[in-house]
Amino acid sequence: MEHIKSQSQGLVTTDRDHGHEETDINVKAIVGFLVVLAIFAVLTHVALWGMYIFLDKQAEKRNEGVTTPIQEQVEAARRPQVPERKSAQGGQLGVRQAETARDTLNRLQAVFPAPRLQDDAVRDMNMMRSAEDKLLNHYSWIDKNSGTVRIPVSRAIEVLAERGLPAVAGETPAKAGARPAATAAAPAQRQ
């Protein structure tokens, strides 16, 4: 080993009193820490799992009688299918009949607490559309006493195309690029 030279070429001497660390890291302490960390991680996950099960059971007890359509669909998929049978009128009776509007309203009132701002968004939108359609596409009275009527939009466009826009009283707008008279005189007054 005498043929191997150190990088310091012998200029640095080893001082045992002030030298480098000769002991290795404490592997036992590090492994012990990692084991304790893993145990606490597993215990935390088990405690959270138990808490979620407890909270889920509490929610089921609180909402015992109320089921949503998705829950009904999941429950129907879990139970064995009953074969379809003929009704008295000769039609097929399925596993689940369609929900009526009254049933839907009752279910929504049970699921969502008051005040319910919009029980049925589709119905509300259809009602609004029909009211708007009636205003925009049909004749109706605005004021019977004065003889003012509302005409459909299509007819209003035809009338406007035939007669043109009504004349507006007042000054005509200035041509593009022309300065109004009031602003043209303003610089002369400032001097």
Short mmCIF file of C-alpha atoms in Angstrom, two decimals:
data_model
loop_
_atom_site.label_atom_id
_atom_site.label_comp_id
_atom_site.label_asym_id
_atom_site.label_seq_id
_atom_site.Cartn_x
_atom_site.Cartn_y
_atom_site.Cartn_z
CA MET A 1 0.00 0.00 0.00
CA GLU A 2 2.99 2.24 0.01
CA HIS A 3 2.60 2.86 -3.70
CA ILE A 4 -0.80 4.60 -3.06
CA LYS A 5 -0.37 8.26 -2.28
CA SER A 6 -3.02 10.35 -0.53
CA GLN A 7 -4.41 13.39 -2.28
CA SER A 8 -2.82 15.67 0.27
CA GLN A 9 0.56 14.14 -0.60
CA GLY A 10 1.33 13.75 3.06
CA LEU A 11 1.01 17.43 3.91
CA VAL A 12 -2.00 16.86 6.21
CA THR A 13 -1.36 14.93 9.35
CA THR A 14 -3.98 13.04 11.31
CA ASP A 15 -4.60 14.49 14.74
CA ARG A 16 -6.44 11.99 16.91
CA ASP A 17 -7.58 14.68 19.36
CA HIS A 18 -9.09 17.00 16.72
CA GLY A 19 -9.61 14.66 13.80
CA HIS A 20 -12.61 13.34 11.94
CA GLU A 21 -15.55 11.32 13.26
CA GLU A 22 -14.54 7.71 13.46
CA THR A 23 -17.84 6.23 14.67
CA ASP A 24 -20.70 5.32 12.31
CA ILE A 25 -24.30 6.60 12.47
CA ASN A 26 -26.63 5.06 15.05
CA VAL A 27 -28.60 2.69 12.79
CA LYS A 28 -30.46 1.23 15.75
CA ALA A 29 -31.94 4.64 16.69
CA ILE A 30 -32.96 5.42 13.09
CA VAL A 31 -34.64 2.03 12.60
CA GLY A 32 -36.39 2.42 15.96
CA PHE A 33 -37.70 5.85 14.95
CA LEU A 34 -39.00 4.50 11.62
CA VAL A 35 -40.73 1.58 13.35
CA VAL A 36 -42.44 3.91 15.85
CA LEU A 37 -43.44 6.24 12.98
CA ALA A 38 -44.95 3.32 11.02
CA ILE A 39 -46.86 2.10 14.09
CA PHE A 40 -48.34 5.57 14.68
CA ALA A 41 -49.24 5.88 10.99
CA VAL A 42 -51.08 2.55 11.06
CA LEU A 43 -52.86 3.46 14.31
CA THR A 44 -53.90 6.83 12.85
CA HIS A 45 -55.33 5.18 9.73
CA VAL A 46 -57.22 2.61 11.80
CA ALA A 47 -58.63 5.35 14.05
CA LEU A 48 -59.75 7.40 11.02
CA TRP A 49 -61.33 4.34 9.41
CA GLY A 50 -63.27 3.66 12.62
CA MET A 51 -64.34 7.29 12.83
CA TYR A 52 -65.66 7.25 9.26
CA ILE A 53 -67.62 4.06 9.91
CA PHE A 54 -69.10 5.62 13.06
CA LEU A 55 -70.06 8.84 11.24
CA ASP A 56 -71.53 6.87 8.33
CA LYS A 57 -73.76 4.89 10.71
CA GLN A 58 -74.84 8.11 12.44
CA ALA A 59 -75.80 9.62 9.06
CA GLU A 60 -77.75 6.49 8.13
CA LYS A 61 -79.69 6.66 11.41
CA ARG A 62 -80.45 10.34 10.88
CA ASN A 63 -81.60 9.85 7.25
CA GLU A 64 -83.25 6.49 7.81
CA GLY A 65 -86.50 7.05 5.89
CA VAL A 66 -85.13 9.22 3.08
CA THR A 67 -83.60 7.61 0.01
CA THR A 68 -82.45 9.35 -3.12
CA PRO A 69 -83.06 7.95 -6.62
CA ILE A 70 -79.39 6.96 -6.87
CA GLN A 71 -79.62 5.01 -3.60
CA GLU A 72 -82.78 3.30 -4.89
CA GLN A 73 -80.97 2.39 -8.10
CA VAL A 74 -78.00 0.94 -6.18
CA GLU A 75 -80.33 -1.03 -3.89
CA ALA A 76 -82.28 -2.32 -6.90
CA ALA A 77 -79.04 -3.47 -8.51
CA ARG A 78 -78.04 -5.34 -5.34
CA ARG A 79 -81.29 -7.27 -4.93
CA PRO A 80 -82.19 -10.08 -7.30
CA GLN A 81 -84.34 -8.99 -10.23
CA VAL A 82 -87.99 -9.98 -10.07
CA PRO A 83 -89.22 -11.27 -13.42
CA GLU A 84 -91.63 -8.93 -15.15
CA ARG A 85 -95.30 -9.85 -15.04
CA LYS A 86 -98.31 -8.84 -17.07
CA SER A 87 -100.63 -6.16 -15.72
CA ALA A 88 -104.42 -6.33 -15.92
CA GLN A 89 -104.35 -4.13 -19.04
CA GLY A 90 -101.89 -6.47 -20.77
CA GLY A 91 -98.84 -4.21 -20.46
CA GLN A 92 -95.55 -5.15 -18.85
CA LEU A 93 -94.98 -4.26 -15.20
CA GLY A 94 -91.32 -3.42 -14.65
CA VAL A 95 -89.31 -3.72 -11.46
CA ARG A 96 -89.87 -0.02 -10.71
CA GLN A 97 -92.65 2.15 -12.06
CA ALA A 98 -92.04 5.75 -13.11
CA GLU A 99 -92.20 8.33 -10.36
CA THR A 100 -95.13 10.72 -10.67
CA ALA A 101 -94.72 14.48 -10.35
CA ARG A 102 -96.45 14.39 -6.94
CA ASP A 103 -94.08 11.63 -5.75
CA THR A 104 -91.11 13.67 -6.95
CA LEU A 105 -92.35 16.76 -5.14
CA ASN A 106 -92.96 14.79 -1.92
CA ARG A 107 -89.50 13.20 -2.12
CA LEU A 108 -87.80 16.56 -2.74
CA GLN A 109 -89.68 18.17 0.15
CA ALA A 110 -88.55 15.33 2.43
CA VAL A 111 -84.91 15.48 1.30
CA PHE A 112 -84.36 19.25 1.19
CA PRO A 113 -85.32 21.42 4.16
CA ALA A 114 -87.35 24.61 3.84
CA PRO A 115 -87.06 27.16 2.35
CA ARG A 116 -86.86 25.40 -0.99
CA LEU A 117 -86.06 28.02 -3.56
CA GLN A 118 -86.62 25.84 -6.59
CA ASP A 119 -88.34 22.48 -6.15
CA ASP A 120 -88.27 21.53 -9.81
CA ALA A 121 -85.86 23.46 -12.02
CA VAL A 122 -87.09 21.84 -15.24
CA ARG A 123 -90.73 22.65 -14.52
CA ASP A 124 -89.83 26.21 -13.55
CA MET A 125 -87.80 26.67 -16.74
CA ASN A 126 -90.63 25.28 -18.88
CA MET A 127 -93.13 27.62 -17.21
CA MET A 128 -90.83 30.60 -17.79
CA ARG A 129 -90.29 29.61 -21.43
CA SER A 130 -94.02 29.28 -22.08
CA ALA A 131 -94.68 32.68 -20.46
CA GLU A 132 -91.92 34.29 -22.55
CA ASP A 133 -93.21 32.54 -25.67
CA LYS A 134 -96.68 33.91 -24.97
CA LEU A 135 -95.29 37.45 -24.61
CA LEU A 136 -93.01 37.31 -27.66
CA ASN A 137 -95.06 35.32 -30.16
CA HIS A 138 -98.72 36.15 -29.46
CA TYR A 139 -100.98 39.19 -29.46
CA SER A 140 -102.09 40.48 -26.05
CA TRP A 141 -103.45 43.62 -24.43
CA ILE A 142 -101.10 45.96 -22.62
CA ASP A 143 -103.86 48.46 -21.75
CA LYS A 144 -107.40 47.82 -23.03
CA ASN A 145 -108.65 51.30 -22.07
CA SER A 146 -106.05 53.13 -24.16
CA GLY A 147 -106.07 50.49 -26.92
CA THR A 148 -102.41 49.52 -26.51
CA VAL A 149 -101.60 46.00 -27.66
CA ARG A 150 -98.54 43.81 -27.67
CA ILE A 151 -97.73 42.31 -31.07
CA PRO A 152 -95.49 39.33 -31.84
CA VAL A 153 -91.82 40.02 -32.53
CA SER A 154 -92.05 38.70 -36.10
CA ARG A 155 -94.91 41.11 -36.86
CA ALA A 156 -93.03 44.01 -35.21
CA ILE A 157 -90.04 43.35 -37.48
CA GLU A 158 -92.33 43.40 -40.54
CA VAL A 159 -93.94 46.70 -39.45
CA LEU A 160 -90.53 48.26 -38.79
CA ALA A 161 -89.28 47.13 -42.22
CA GLU A 162 -92.35 48.66 -43.93
CA ARG A 163 -92.50 51.99 -42.06
CA GLY A 164 -88.90 52.54 -40.99
CA LEU A 165 -87.71 53.93 -37.66
CA PRO A 166 -89.79 56.77 -36.19
CA ALA A 167 -88.40 60.32 -36.38
CA VAL A 168 -86.80 61.61 -33.21
CA ALA A 169 -87.36 65.25 -32.17
CA GLY A 170 -84.31 67.36 -31.37
CA GLU A 171 -81.00 68.29 -32.94
CA THR A 172 -79.42 66.07 -35.52
CA PRO A 173 -76.11 64.57 -34.53
CA ALA A 174 -72.95 66.28 -35.79
CA LYS A 175 -71.01 64.81 -38.68
CA ALA A 176 -68.10 62.56 -37.85
CA GLY A 177 -64.93 64.55 -37.18
CA ALA A 178 -66.68 67.91 -36.71
CA ARG A 179 -66.20 69.71 -33.41
CA PRO A 180 -69.30 71.01 -31.65
CA ALA A 181 -69.67 74.80 -31.56
CA ALA A 182 -69.36 75.04 -27.76
CA THR A 183 -65.96 73.37 -27.67
CA ALA A 184 -64.63 75.33 -30.67
CA ALA A 185 -65.26 78.65 -28.92
CA ALA A 186 -63.87 77.52 -25.58
CA PRO A 187 -60.13 77.98 -26.42
CA ALA A 188 -60.74 81.54 -27.64
CA GLN A 189 -62.44 82.49 -24.37
CA ARG A 190 -59.54 81.20 -22.26
CA GLN A 191 -57.04 83.71 -23.69
#
